[in-house]
Short mmCIF file of C-alpha atoms in Angstrom, two decimals:
data_model
loop_
_atom_site.label_atom_id
_atom_site.label_comp_id
_atom_site.label_asym_id
_atom_site.label_seq_id
_atom_site.Cartn_x
_atom_site.Cartn_y
_atom_site.Cartn_z
CA MET A 1 0.03 -0.34 0.16
CA THR A 2 3.32 2.83 1.09
CA LYS A 3 4.42 1.11 -2.56
CA ILE A 4 1.28 1.94 -4.25
CA LYS A 5 0.53 5.64 -1.97
CA GLU A 6 4.44 6.65 -3.04
CA LYS A 7 4.62 5.42 -7.08
CA LEU A 8 1.17 8.12 -7.23
CA SER A 9 2.21 10.99 -5.38
CA ALA A 10 5.63 10.46 -7.82
CA LYS A 11 3.07 11.34 -10.90
CA ASP A 12 1.69 13.82 -9.14
CA SER A 13 4.36 16.22 -9.20
CA LEU A 14 3.66 17.46 -12.57
CA ALA A 15 1.33 19.05 -11.16
CA HIS A 16 4.04 21.37 -9.57
CA ILE A 17 3.95 22.95 -13.40
CA PHE A 18 0.68 24.33 -13.91
CA PHE A 19 -2.05 23.48 -10.94
CA SER A 20 -0.20 23.90 -8.38
CA ASN A 21 1.95 26.04 -9.05
CA PRO A 22 4.21 26.78 -6.36
CA VAL A 23 3.67 30.91 -7.11
CA LEU A 24 0.43 30.96 -8.71
CA VAL A 25 -1.36 28.37 -6.05
CA GLY A 26 0.41 28.09 -3.60
CA GLY A 27 1.84 32.06 -3.65
CA LEU A 28 4.81 31.10 -1.94
CA VAL A 29 7.45 33.51 -3.11
CA ILE A 30 5.47 35.78 -3.95
CA GLY A 31 7.02 39.32 -3.22
CA GLN A 32 11.06 38.39 -4.90
CA LEU A 33 8.94 38.05 -8.23
CA ALA A 34 6.78 40.65 -7.62
CA ALA A 35 10.48 43.30 -6.56
CA GLY A 36 12.90 41.78 -8.47
CA ASP A 37 11.24 40.36 -11.93
CA THR A 38 11.35 42.84 -13.93
CA SER A 39 13.06 41.96 -17.50
CA LEU A 40 13.50 39.19 -19.49
CA GLN A 41 17.48 38.58 -18.44
CA THR A 42 16.47 38.79 -14.10
CA GLY A 43 13.29 36.15 -15.14
CA ALA A 44 15.58 33.92 -16.46
CA ALA A 45 18.27 34.69 -13.60
CA LEU A 46 15.72 33.95 -11.05
CA ALA A 47 14.63 30.34 -12.78
CA VAL A 48 18.36 28.77 -12.71
CA THR A 49 19.26 29.96 -9.14
CA PHE A 50 15.42 28.66 -8.03
CA LEU A 51 17.03 25.37 -9.31
CA PHE A 52 20.09 25.12 -7.82
CA VAL A 53 18.12 26.18 -4.30
CA THR A 54 15.89 23.41 -4.47
CA ILE A 55 16.47 20.35 -5.77
CA PRO A 56 19.65 19.78 -4.34
CA VAL A 57 17.73 20.65 -0.42
CA LEU A 58 14.54 18.88 -1.17
CA VAL A 59 17.31 15.90 -2.31
CA PHE A 60 19.56 15.78 0.20
CA ALA A 61 16.08 16.08 2.40
CA ALA A 62 14.34 13.42 0.74
CA ALA A 63 17.67 10.71 1.58
CA VAL A 64 20.04 11.85 4.81
CA GLY A 65 17.90 15.39 6.31
CA LYS A 66 14.90 12.80 7.84
CA TYR A 67 17.50 10.83 10.14
CA LEU A 68 18.88 14.94 11.24
CA PRO A 69 17.75 15.87 14.51
CA ARG A 70 15.03 18.49 14.11
CA TRP A 71 16.87 20.98 14.99
CA LEU A 72 19.02 20.45 13.19
CA ARG A 73 17.62 20.27 10.18
CA ILE A 74 16.38 23.78 9.08
CA VAL A 75 19.75 25.10 10.05
CA THR A 76 21.48 22.52 7.46
CA TYR A 77 19.31 23.15 4.89
CA MET A 78 19.42 26.96 4.94
CA LEU A 79 22.92 26.33 4.71
CA ILE A 80 23.26 23.94 1.60
CA SER A 81 20.80 26.65 0.05
CA GLY A 82 22.77 29.72 0.67
CA GLY A 83 25.68 27.71 -0.39
CA MET A 84 24.36 26.82 -3.85
CA LEU A 85 24.32 29.93 -4.40
CA PHE A 86 27.81 30.53 -5.89
CA PRO A 87 27.34 27.82 -8.69
CA ALA A 88 23.82 29.33 -9.82
CA TYR A 89 25.94 33.10 -9.56
CA ILE A 90 28.67 30.61 -11.71
CA ALA A 91 25.39 29.82 -14.25
CA CYS A 92 23.79 33.65 -13.75
CA SER A 93 26.54 35.53 -15.11
CA GLY A 94 25.81 32.97 -18.54
CA ILE A 95 22.86 35.17 -18.98
CA SER A 96 24.59 38.30 -18.39
CA ALA A 97 27.47 39.63 -16.04
CA THR A 98 25.29 42.46 -14.46
CA VAL A 99 22.30 39.94 -13.85
CA PHE A 100 22.65 38.47 -10.79
CA ASP A 101 23.53 42.34 -8.56
CA SER A 102 21.33 44.22 -10.51
CA VAL A 103 18.54 41.31 -8.32
CA GLY A 104 20.37 41.82 -6.10
CA ILE A 105 18.70 40.54 -2.48
CA TYR A 106 15.62 38.45 -4.37
CA LEU A 107 17.80 35.18 -5.76
CA PRO A 108 19.86 35.31 -2.33
CA LEU A 109 16.55 35.17 -0.84
CA LEU A 110 15.13 32.68 -2.76
CA ALA A 111 18.45 30.46 -1.08
CA VAL A 112 16.39 31.31 2.18
CA SER A 113 12.61 31.02 0.87
CA THR A 114 10.05 27.83 1.96
CA ILE A 115 9.96 25.65 -0.63
CA PRO A 116 14.01 24.59 0.50
CA THR A 117 13.31 25.40 3.89
CA ALA A 118 10.09 24.39 5.30
CA TYR A 119 8.79 21.86 2.23
CA SER A 120 11.73 20.22 2.59
CA VAL A 121 10.50 19.15 6.71
CA LYS A 122 7.04 18.24 5.77
CA TYR A 123 7.19 16.97 2.50
CA SER A 124 10.37 15.92 1.29
CA GLU A 125 11.29 13.87 4.35
CA LYS A 126 8.53 12.20 4.17
CA HIS A 127 9.11 10.62 0.83
CA ASN A 128 11.85 8.97 -1.02
CA VAL A 129 15.31 10.60 -3.11
CA LEU A 130 13.03 10.35 -6.81
CA LYS A 131 9.89 11.63 -5.62
CA ALA A 132 11.84 14.76 -3.61
CA LEU A 133 14.15 14.90 -7.30
CA LEU A 134 10.91 15.11 -9.47
CA ASP A 135 9.13 17.43 -7.19
CA GLY A 136 12.09 19.30 -6.71
CA ILE A 137 12.01 19.69 -10.99
CA ALA A 138 8.95 20.11 -11.39
CA LEU A 139 8.60 23.16 -8.40
CA SER A 140 11.25 24.93 -10.22
CA ALA A 141 9.30 24.13 -14.14
CA GLY A 142 6.62 25.41 -12.66
CA PHE A 143 8.11 28.49 -10.48
CA GLY A 144 10.57 29.07 -14.11
CA ILE A 145 7.95 29.50 -16.20
CA VAL A 146 5.78 32.25 -13.94
CA SER A 147 8.56 34.36 -13.72
CA ILE A 148 9.85 34.41 -16.91
CA ILE A 149 6.71 35.22 -18.43
CA LEU A 150 6.33 37.70 -16.12
CA GLY A 151 10.26 39.42 -16.23
CA ALA A 152 9.61 39.38 -20.39
CA GLY A 153 6.19 40.81 -19.88
CA ARG A 154 7.23 43.31 -17.37
CA GLU A 155 10.06 44.57 -19.29
CA PHE A 156 8.10 44.72 -22.83
CA PHE A 157 5.18 46.44 -21.91
CA GLY A 158 7.50 49.05 -20.27
CA TYR A 159 10.15 49.49 -22.06
CA GLY A 160 9.75 47.17 -25.55
CA THR A 161 12.41 45.36 -25.47
CA LEU A 162 12.90 41.69 -24.78
CA TRP A 163 16.62 40.94 -23.25
CA GLY A 164 17.55 43.98 -23.50
CA ILE A 165 16.92 44.42 -27.78
CA LYS A 166 14.51 47.04 -29.06
CA ILE A 167 11.38 45.38 -30.43
CA SER A 168 8.54 47.67 -30.13
CA GLU A 169 8.44 51.93 -28.75
CA ASN A 170 5.32 51.20 -25.63
CA SER A 171 6.34 52.97 -22.89
CA PHE A 172 4.94 52.35 -19.09
CA PRO A 173 8.11 52.31 -16.34
CA ALA A 174 5.54 51.73 -13.56
CA ILE A 175 4.82 47.99 -14.13
CA ARG A 176 8.33 47.49 -12.96
CA LEU A 177 7.16 48.21 -9.73
CA PRO A 178 6.01 45.49 -7.00
CA PHE A 179 2.90 46.94 -6.80
CA TRP A 180 2.70 46.09 -10.85
CA GLY A 181 4.06 42.46 -10.05
CA PHE A 182 1.52 42.45 -7.30
CA ILE A 183 -1.69 42.99 -9.83
CA LEU A 184 0.26 41.04 -12.61
CA LEU A 185 0.81 37.34 -10.58
CA GLY A 186 -2.62 37.97 -9.35
CA PHE A 187 -3.91 38.00 -12.81
CA MET A 188 -1.93 34.92 -13.92
CA ALA A 189 -3.45 32.97 -10.43
CA ALA A 190 -6.40 33.04 -12.12
CA GLY A 191 -5.81 32.53 -15.37
CA ILE A 192 -4.43 29.08 -14.07
CA GLY A 193 -8.22 29.07 -11.61
CA ALA A 194 -10.15 29.23 -14.97
CA VAL A 195 -8.17 26.85 -16.48
CA ARG A 196 -8.37 24.42 -13.86
CA ILE A 197 -11.43 25.07 -13.92
CA LEU A 198 -12.22 24.40 -17.72
CA CYS A 199 -10.16 21.27 -17.82
CA LYS A 200 -11.93 19.67 -14.33
CA LYS A 201 -9.03 19.51 -11.95
CA PRO A 202 -9.71 18.91 -8.37
CA GLU A 203 -8.58 21.57 -6.15
CA TYR A 204 -4.61 20.76 -5.00
CA ALA A 205 -4.04 21.03 -1.24
CA HIS A 206 -0.70 20.55 -1.58
CA PHE A 207 0.86 23.77 0.21
CA GLY A 208 -2.12 24.05 2.08
CA ASN A 209 0.07 24.05 5.66
CA VAL A 210 3.76 25.23 4.44
CA LYS A 211 3.68 28.79 4.86
CA GLU A 212 6.04 31.46 4.76
CA ASP A 213 6.84 32.05 8.27
CA GLU A 214 7.53 28.61 9.19
CA VAL A 215 11.34 28.74 7.75
#
């Protein structure tokens, strides 16, 4: 029975990409996106960094973390995700030499966000390494899709550029303000909800017990 549940939960990891998206459904790390994701380059940098700081922690939590004393787990997960910022910095340098600096504190904040910390304790520790890996990949894909679409949209409508290349004469710089970031994310979340209803998909409550203040 346990093996059947494990197999089903691994299959359900794909739901994190759309109908259980960590940002649009779970409401996690929206502050980092609303404030820091203002261009296609920053969206890509945030997506890459999220992948680096999330997958290793979730896999570690499933393989080793569950055996550590409870008081040591969160600290260990934060150290691992924080340490992964260096390879993330190297990877983001390929996107742009200055993108890591331009996003400022919002990239490091991903390393101490809910998913690589509280999520690991509540979910990854209760599953095997394969399930944790699938979760990490799906969560990263879901986050990446949102961050790239949001960043590209704000850059295009704000300055008429994509990846710094002029495409149109659009000029609405205010769209880069955090206020507009929250509004756009709200519309995207509503869109996902509408698609879920049209596709008759069940409402996921996977993030219901994961809170930002649990870290």
